[in-house]
């Protein structure tokens, strides 16, 4: 095995320029990505092309996924693709009393390596994952239900971007304090000065636990994983039981890179639960766990925040995302943009709009005034037109990730007048896939029984067109919603400068990320790494933002050693 220093030199040649560019980009907030978005960009320089990626994925099916981890006491796994087939993969089940101490054993060498070496090792992990993006895309597709192209982009380069972004923030925060020794001299008048030599070392807190989600296992998992690893912490990855494979592949790559770089591979490990075991709660309160990253339901996120008292807990929970529709100078563009936002991945994104607040007297547009009923009908027609072709619909919708989403979709149709009924879409390649178009339900925002519906998150392809008395009432309802229920995203359409300022003020006061007048190829439910913040950490939907300095800075502490000069 090569020494860590020699490996670091080689890694610096490969990745230092990428790290520098990432550091520059988080300051400028410009567009940049080192990871190609287009499938045809792969196949050279050792990366897997489409055929090789598919073959690599298929070679894993119905096999044991061995990681050579300490404490393996059996095998488990029960993943079934939302498209129908069983994956048949068995993963190592860990004896935590053996695995957790083994993970801590390598912390000292990882700490002593320094911030730059840790960052470069993380970039090598991401580079190797990037080379296998086609393989990862199939893993994400068949665990999340995303359509292939979305799984390729969101589960591949966009997730890798978020991981690199976290590494850049981690490096920036650790290097705010000078590395190595610093001299200190305090004048004492006629007496000799007081002189000390001071040394400052970033020190990780301990084992970090990443609790993965079903819908975006890599996109939501990579920020916490790489933020913790880059700041000196071992990382234990606990995937969602229905979405193990993408994170198992990630752990395998990380362990290989760590070993080749001269570090203990047990700095990254996998914890897969047996059916019904529920090890997330067990792990969350163990004293070895000092950091937790979680994406999922509000109920479990609240439980973690209340009970995992020994750990720093970063949560992305549920929110009620809202769009205020006041007026527009591009009515056709607004409808097309909203239709795509409501349809993408069957609304199974934490950023998908749920409530559309529309004045009951209607709105002004470049095509003349439109009543509330006309706006809703036109939006329904736009969604119907977008998804009218089954092949296109399958490419946008993917599959429903679990039966709970289907149940919520079906129940929503009974709440009030249906403006757009959901329909079944057949996927000829995967006939067992459950594919449904969105439902749009009209609700009266002044009725208490309607409020019970639109004031709760209805995760999936369900949207509510909520009639309100005025735009001012819409803004007050927006404020209440964000304050009490949280929101990952807020959208607004208006041609009024006063209304624009008013909605902006609501979002500033309630800490919600706002998108104004999107009518082109950028959508409210999409965020770009290095530039956009995913969540704010300032409302009930999430207590952290992906990614900012606060997301990484408390994952380590700076320990000082003073010596008499």
Coordinates of C-alpha atoms in Angstrom, one line a residue, residues 119-541:
X119 CA -10.7 17.0 0.8
X120 CA -8.6 15.4 -1.9
X121 CA -9.5 11.9 -0.8
X122 CA -13.2 12.9 -0.9
X123 CA -12.7 14.2 -4.4
X124 CA -11.2 10.9 -5.5
X125 CA -14.2 9.1 -4.1
X126 CA -16.5 11.4 -6.1
X127 CA -14.4 11.0 -9.2
X128 CA -14.7 7.2 -9.1
X129 CA -18.4 7.5 -8.4
X130 CA -18.7 9.8 -11.4
X131 CA -17.0 7.3 -13.7
X132 CA -19.7 4.8 -12.7
X133 CA -22.6 7.2 -13.2
X134 CA -24.4 4.9 -15.6
X135 CA -24.3 2.1 -13.0
X136 CA -25.5 4.4 -10.2
X137 CA -28.3 5.6 -12.4
X138 CA -29.8 2.1 -12.7
X139 CA -29.4 1.7 -8.9
X140 CA -31.2 4.9 -8.2
X141 CA -33.9 4.2 -10.8
X142 CA -34.7 0.8 -9.4
X143 CA -34.8 1.9 -5.8
X144 CA -36.5 5.3 -6.0
X145 CA -38.8 4.9 -9.0
X146 CA -37.2 7.9 -10.8
X147 CA -37.3 7.7 -14.6
X148 CA -33.9 6.8 -16.0
X149 CA -32.8 10.2 -17.2
X150 CA -33.8 11.8 -13.9
X151 CA -32.0 9.0 -12.0
X152 CA -29.0 9.6 -14.2
X153 CA -28.8 13.3 -13.6
X154 CA -30.2 13.8 -10.1
X155 CA -28.7 10.6 -8.8
X156 CA -25.5 11.1 -10.6
X157 CA -23.8 14.4 -11.5
X158 CA -26.2 16.6 -9.5
X159 CA -25.7 14.4 -6.3
X160 CA -22.0 14.5 -7.0
X161 CA -22.1 18.3 -7.2
X162 CA -23.8 18.4 -3.8
X163 CA -21.1 16.2 -2.4
X164 CA -18.3 18.3 -3.8
X165 CA -20.1 21.4 -2.6
X166 CA -20.0 20.0 1.0
X167 CA -16.3 19.2 0.7
X168 CA -15.6 22.8 -0.5
X169 CA -17.5 24.3 2.4
X170 CA -15.8 21.9 4.8
X171 CA -12.4 22.8 3.5
X172 CA -13.1 26.5 3.7
X173 CA -14.4 26.4 7.3
X174 CA -11.5 24.2 8.5
X175 CA -8.8 26.5 6.9
X176 CA -10.2 29.7 8.4
X177 CA -7.8 29.1 11.3
X178 CA -4.1 28.8 10.2
X179 CA -2.8 25.3 10.0
X180 CA 0.4 24.3 11.8
X181 CA 2.1 26.5 14.4
X182 CA 1.7 30.2 14.9
X183 CA 3.9 32.5 16.9
X184 CA 2.4 34.7 19.6
X185 CA 4.3 37.6 21.2
X186 CA 2.8 40.1 23.7
X187 CA 4.9 43.1 24.5
X188 CA 5.6 43.7 28.2
X189 CA 7.2 47.1 28.1
X190 CA 10.7 47.0 29.5
X191 CA 10.4 43.3 30.3
X192 CA 10.8 40.5 27.8
X193 CA 7.7 39.8 25.8
X194 CA 5.5 36.9 26.6
X195 CA 5.9 34.4 23.8
X196 CA 4.0 31.2 23.0
X197 CA 3.9 28.8 20.1
X198 CA 0.3 27.8 19.3
X199 CA -0.9 24.9 17.1
X200 CA -4.5 24.6 15.9
X201 CA -6.0 21.3 14.7
X202 CA -9.5 20.7 13.3
X203 CA -10.9 17.6 15.2
X204 CA -14.0 15.7 14.2
X205 CA -16.7 15.1 16.7
X206 CA -17.0 11.3 16.3
X207 CA -19.0 8.9 14.2
X208 CA -21.6 10.5 11.9
X209 CA -24.8 8.7 11.0
X210 CA -26.4 9.3 7.6
X211 CA -30.0 8.1 7.5
X212 CA -30.9 7.7 3.9
X213 CA -34.2 8.4 2.2
X214 CA -36.1 6.4 -0.4
X215 CA -36.7 9.0 -3.1
X216 CA -33.2 10.6 -3.5
X217 CA -30.7 8.3 -1.8
X218 CA -27.6 9.9 -3.3
X219 CA -28.7 13.5 -3.8
X220 CA -29.9 13.8 -0.2
X221 CA -27.2 11.5 1.3
X222 CA -24.0 12.9 -0.2
X223 CA -24.0 16.3 1.5
X224 CA -24.0 15.0 5.0
X225 CA -21.7 12.0 4.1
X226 CA -19.0 14.2 2.6
X227 CA -19.4 17.1 5.0
X228 CA -18.7 14.8 7.9
X229 CA -16.0 12.8 6.2
X230 CA -14.1 15.9 5.1
X231 CA -14.2 17.3 8.6
X232 CA -12.5 14.3 10.1
X233 CA -15.5 12.1 11.2
X234 CA -16.1 8.4 10.4
X235 CA -19.4 8.0 8.6
X236 CA -21.9 5.2 9.1
X237 CA -24.5 5.0 6.3
X238 CA -27.9 3.6 7.2
X239 CA -29.9 3.4 4.0
X240 CA -33.6 3.4 3.7
X241 CA -34.5 -0.3 3.5
X242 CA -36.1 0.2 0.0
X243 CA -33.1 2.1 -1.3
X244 CA -29.9 0.4 -0.2
X245 CA -28.0 -0.2 -3.4
X246 CA -27.0 3.4 -4.4
X247 CA -25.6 4.0 -0.9
X248 CA -24.0 0.6 -0.7
X249 CA -22.2 1.3 -3.9
X250 CA -21.1 4.6 -2.5
X251 CA -19.7 3.0 0.7
X252 CA -17.9 0.4 -1.4
X253 CA -16.1 3.1 -3.5
X254 CA -15.3 5.1 -0.4
X255 CA -13.8 2.2 1.4
X256 CA -11.6 1.3 -1.6
X257 CA -10.3 4.9 -2.0
X258 CA -9.6 5.2 1.7
X259 CA -7.6 2.0 1.7
X260 CA -5.6 2.9 -1.3
X261 CA -4.8 6.3 0.2
X262 CA -3.3 4.7 3.3
X263 CA -6.3 5.2 5.6
X264 CA -8.5 2.8 7.5
X265 CA -11.4 1.8 5.2
X266 CA -13.7 1.5 8.2
X267 CA -13.9 5.2 8.3
X268 CA -16.9 4.6 6.1
X269 CA -19.3 1.7 6.7
X270 CA -22.8 0.5 5.9
X271 CA -25.6 -0.5 8.3
X272 CA -28.4 -2.3 6.6
X273 CA -31.4 -3.4 8.8
X274 CA -33.3 -6.6 8.7
X275 CA -37.0 -6.3 7.9
X276 CA -38.8 -4.5 10.7
X277 CA -35.6 -4.1 12.8
X278 CA -35.8 -0.3 12.9
X279 CA -32.1 0.3 13.7
X280 CA -32.2 4.0 13.0
X281 CA -33.7 4.7 16.5
X282 CA -31.2 2.4 18.1
X283 CA -28.2 4.0 16.3
X284 CA -29.5 7.5 16.8
X285 CA -29.1 7.4 20.6
X286 CA -25.9 5.4 20.9
X287 CA -23.2 7.5 22.6
X288 CA -20.7 6.8 19.7
X289 CA -23.0 8.7 17.3
X290 CA -22.1 12.4 17.4
X291 CA -23.6 13.7 14.2
X292 CA -26.9 12.7 12.4
X293 CA -28.0 13.7 8.9
X294 CA -31.6 12.8 8.1
X295 CA -34.1 13.2 5.3
X296 CA -37.7 12.0 5.7
X297 CA -40.9 12.4 7.6
X298 CA -41.5 15.2 10.1
X299 CA -42.5 12.7 12.8
X300 CA -39.2 10.9 12.8
X301 CA -37.2 14.1 12.3
X302 CA -38.9 15.6 15.3
X303 CA -38.1 12.4 17.3
X304 CA -34.4 12.7 16.4
X305 CA -34.2 16.3 17.4
X306 CA -35.9 15.5 20.7
X307 CA -34.1 12.3 21.6
X308 CA -30.7 12.1 20.0
X309 CA -29.4 14.6 22.6
X310 CA -25.7 13.4 22.4
X311 CA -25.6 14.3 18.6
X312 CA -25.8 17.2 16.3
X313 CA -28.9 16.6 14.3
X314 CA -29.4 17.9 10.7
X315 CA -32.9 17.3 9.4
X316 CA -34.8 17.8 6.2
X317 CA -38.4 17.0 7.0
X318 CA -41.7 17.8 5.3
X319 CA -43.1 21.1 4.3
X320 CA -46.1 22.6 2.4
X321 CA -44.7 24.2 -0.7
X322 CA -46.8 27.1 -2.1
X323 CA -47.1 29.2 -5.2
X324 CA -48.8 32.5 -5.2
X325 CA -50.4 33.4 -8.5
X326 CA -51.2 37.1 -8.8
X327 CA -50.5 38.1 -12.4
X328 CA -48.2 37.3 -15.3
X329 CA -47.0 38.7 -18.5
X330 CA -46.3 35.2 -19.9
X331 CA -49.4 33.2 -19.3
X332 CA -48.5 30.3 -21.6
X333 CA -45.0 30.1 -20.1
X334 CA -46.3 30.2 -16.5
X335 CA -48.7 27.3 -17.2
X336 CA -46.0 25.2 -19.0
X337 CA -43.6 25.8 -16.1
X338 CA -46.1 24.9 -13.4
X339 CA -47.3 21.9 -15.4
X340 CA -43.7 20.5 -15.6
X341 CA -43.1 21.3 -11.9
X342 CA -46.2 19.4 -10.8
X343 CA -45.4 16.4 -13.0
X344 CA -41.7 15.8 -12.6
X345 CA -41.1 12.5 -10.7
X346 CA -44.8 12.3 -9.9
X347 CA -44.5 15.1 -7.5
X348 CA -42.3 13.0 -5.2
X349 CA -39.8 15.7 -4.5
X350 CA -39.6 17.7 -1.3
X351 CA -39.6 20.8 -3.5
X352 CA -42.7 20.1 -5.6
X353 CA -45.4 22.8 -5.3
X354 CA -48.5 21.6 -3.5
X355 CA -50.7 24.7 -2.9
X356 CA -51.5 27.1 -5.7
X357 CA -53.0 30.2 -4.2
X358 CA -55.2 32.0 -6.8
X359 CA -57.5 35.0 -6.2
X360 CA -61.1 34.0 -6.7
X361 CA -61.7 37.1 -8.9
X362 CA -58.9 35.9 -11.2
X363 CA -55.7 37.3 -12.4
X364 CA -54.4 39.6 -15.1
X365 CA -52.3 38.1 -17.9
X366 CA -50.8 39.0 -21.3
X367 CA -53.8 37.2 -22.8
X368 CA -56.3 39.2 -20.9
X369 CA -58.0 38.6 -17.5
X370 CA -58.5 35.0 -16.4
X371 CA -60.9 33.9 -13.7
X372 CA -59.9 31.5 -11.0
X373 CA -61.9 28.7 -12.8
X374 CA -60.2 29.5 -16.1
X375 CA -56.7 29.5 -14.6
X376 CA -57.3 26.1 -13.0
X377 CA -58.8 24.7 -16.2
X378 CA -55.9 26.0 -18.3
X379 CA -53.4 24.6 -15.9
X380 CA -55.2 21.2 -16.0
X381 CA -55.1 21.4 -19.8
X382 CA -51.3 22.2 -19.7
X383 CA -50.6 19.2 -17.5
X384 CA -52.8 17.0 -19.6
X385 CA -51.1 18.1 -22.8
X386 CA -47.6 17.6 -21.3
X387 CA -48.5 14.0 -20.2
X388 CA -50.8 13.1 -23.0
X389 CA -48.3 10.9 -24.8
X390 CA -47.6 7.8 -22.6
X391 CA -43.9 7.6 -23.6
X392 CA -43.3 11.2 -22.6
X393 CA -45.3 10.7 -19.5
X394 CA -43.3 7.7 -18.4
X395 CA -40.1 9.7 -19.0
X396 CA -41.3 12.5 -16.7
X397 CA -43.3 10.7 -14.1
X398 CA -41.2 7.6 -13.3
X399 CA -43.1 5.3 -10.9
X400 CA -44.8 5.8 -7.6
X401 CA -42.2 5.0 -4.9
X402 CA -44.5 3.1 -2.5
X403 CA -48.2 2.2 -1.9
X404 CA -48.6 5.1 0.5
X405 CA -48.2 7.6 -2.3
X406 CA -50.8 5.8 -4.4
X407 CA -53.2 5.8 -1.4
X408 CA -52.8 9.6 -0.9
X409 CA -53.4 10.2 -4.5
X410 CA -56.6 8.3 -4.6
X411 CA -57.9 9.9 -1.4
X412 CA -57.2 13.4 -2.6
X413 CA -59.8 13.0 -5.4
X414 CA -62.5 12.7 -2.8
X415 CA -61.7 16.0 -1.1
X416 CA -63.6 18.4 -3.4
X417 CA -64.1 19.2 -7.1
X418 CA -61.4 17.6 -9.3
X419 CA -60.0 19.9 -11.9
X420 CA -57.7 17.3 -13.3
X421 CA -58.2 13.6 -12.7
X422 CA -55.3 11.3 -12.3
X423 CA -55.0 8.6 -14.9
X424 CA -53.0 5.3 -15.1
X425 CA -50.1 5.2 -17.5
X426 CA -48.8 1.9 -18.8
X427 CA -45.0 1.4 -18.9
X428 CA -44.5 -1.2 -21.7
X429 CA -41.0 -2.0 -20.5
X430 CA -42.1 -2.4 -16.9
X431 CA -45.7 -3.5 -16.8
X432 CA -45.7 -3.8 -13.0
X433 CA -44.8 -0.2 -12.5
X434 CA -47.4 2.0 -10.8
X435 CA -47.5 5.2 -12.9
X436 CA -50.1 7.9 -12.4
X437 CA -50.5 11.4 -13.6
X438 CA -51.1 14.2 -11.1
X439 CA -54.5 15.2 -9.7
X440 CA -55.5 18.8 -9.2
X441 CA -58.2 19.5 -6.7
X442 CA -60.0 22.8 -6.3
X443 CA -60.4 24.0 -2.7
X444 CA -62.0 27.1 -1.2
X445 CA -59.4 28.7 1.0
X446 CA -62.0 30.2 3.4
X447 CA -63.5 26.9 4.4
X448 CA -62.1 25.2 7.6
X449 CA -62.6 21.7 6.1
X450 CA -60.5 22.6 3.1
X451 CA -57.8 24.0 5.3
X452 CA -57.3 20.6 6.9
X453 CA -56.4 19.3 3.4
X454 CA -54.2 22.0 2.0
X455 CA -52.5 22.8 5.4
X456 CA -51.0 19.3 5.5
X457 CA -48.3 17.9 3.3
X458 CA -49.7 15.4 0.7
X459 CA -46.5 13.9 -0.7
X460 CA -46.9 12.7 -4.2
X461 CA -48.7 13.9 -7.4
X462 CA -51.4 15.9 -5.6
X463 CA -51.9 19.7 -6.0
X464 CA -54.5 22.0 -4.6
X465 CA -55.8 25.0 -6.4
X466 CA -56.8 27.1 -3.5
X467 CA -59.1 30.1 -4.1
X468 CA -58.5 33.1 -1.9
X469 CA -60.2 36.5 -1.6
X470 CA -57.2 38.5 -2.7
X471 CA -53.5 38.4 -3.3
X472 CA -53.1 40.0 0.2
X473 CA -55.0 37.1 1.7
X474 CA -52.7 34.7 -0.3
X475 CA -49.7 36.3 1.2
X476 CA -51.1 36.0 4.7
X477 CA -51.9 32.3 4.0
X478 CA -48.4 31.9 2.7
X479 CA -46.9 33.3 5.8
X480 CA -49.0 31.1 8.1
X481 CA -48.1 28.0 6.0
X482 CA -44.4 28.6 6.1
X483 CA -44.3 29.6 9.8
X484 CA -46.4 26.7 11.0
X485 CA -45.8 23.9 8.4
X486 CA -42.5 24.9 6.8
X487 CA -41.7 25.1 3.1
X488 CA -38.7 24.0 1.1
X489 CA -39.7 26.2 -1.8
X490 CA -42.0 29.2 -2.5
X491 CA -43.0 30.4 -6.0
X492 CA -44.8 33.5 -7.1
X493 CA -46.1 35.1 -10.3
X494 CA -46.7 38.8 -10.4
X495 CA -46.3 41.8 -12.7
X496 CA -46.6 44.2 -9.7
X497 CA -43.5 45.5 -8.2
X498 CA -45.3 46.1 -4.9
X499 CA -46.6 42.5 -4.8
X500 CA -43.1 41.2 -5.7
X501 CA -41.7 43.2 -2.7
X502 CA -44.5 41.9 -0.5
X503 CA -44.0 38.3 -1.2
X504 CA -40.2 38.7 -0.9
X505 CA -40.7 40.3 2.5
X506 CA -42.8 37.3 3.7
X507 CA -40.1 34.9 2.5
X508 CA -37.3 36.9 4.1
X509 CA -39.2 37.1 7.4
X510 CA -40.1 33.4 7.4
X511 CA -36.8 32.1 5.9
X512 CA -38.2 30.5 2.8
X513 CA -36.4 30.2 -0.5
X514 CA -38.3 32.1 -3.2
X515 CA -38.5 31.8 -7.0
X516 CA -40.2 34.6 -8.9
X517 CA -41.9 34.4 -12.3
X518 CA -40.3 31.2 -13.6
X519 CA -41.6 30.7 -17.2
X520 CA -38.6 29.0 -19.0
X521 CA -36.5 26.0 -18.4
X522 CA -35.7 26.5 -14.7
X523 CA -38.3 25.2 -12.3
X524 CA -39.2 25.9 -8.7
X525 CA -38.5 22.3 -7.6
X526 CA -34.9 22.3 -9.0
X527 CA -31.8 23.7 -7.2
X528 CA -28.3 24.0 -8.5
X529 CA -25.3 23.1 -6.3
X530 CA -22.7 25.8 -5.7
X531 CA -25.3 28.4 -6.3
X532 CA -28.8 27.6 -4.9
X533 CA -29.5 26.8 -1.3
X534 CA -31.7 23.8 -0.8
X535 CA -33.9 24.7 2.2
X536 CA -32.9 27.5 4.5
X537 CA -32.8 25.9 8.0
X538 CA -35.0 28.7 9.2
X539 CA -38.5 27.2 9.0
X540 CA -40.0 23.9 10.2
X541 CA -39.3 22.1 6.9

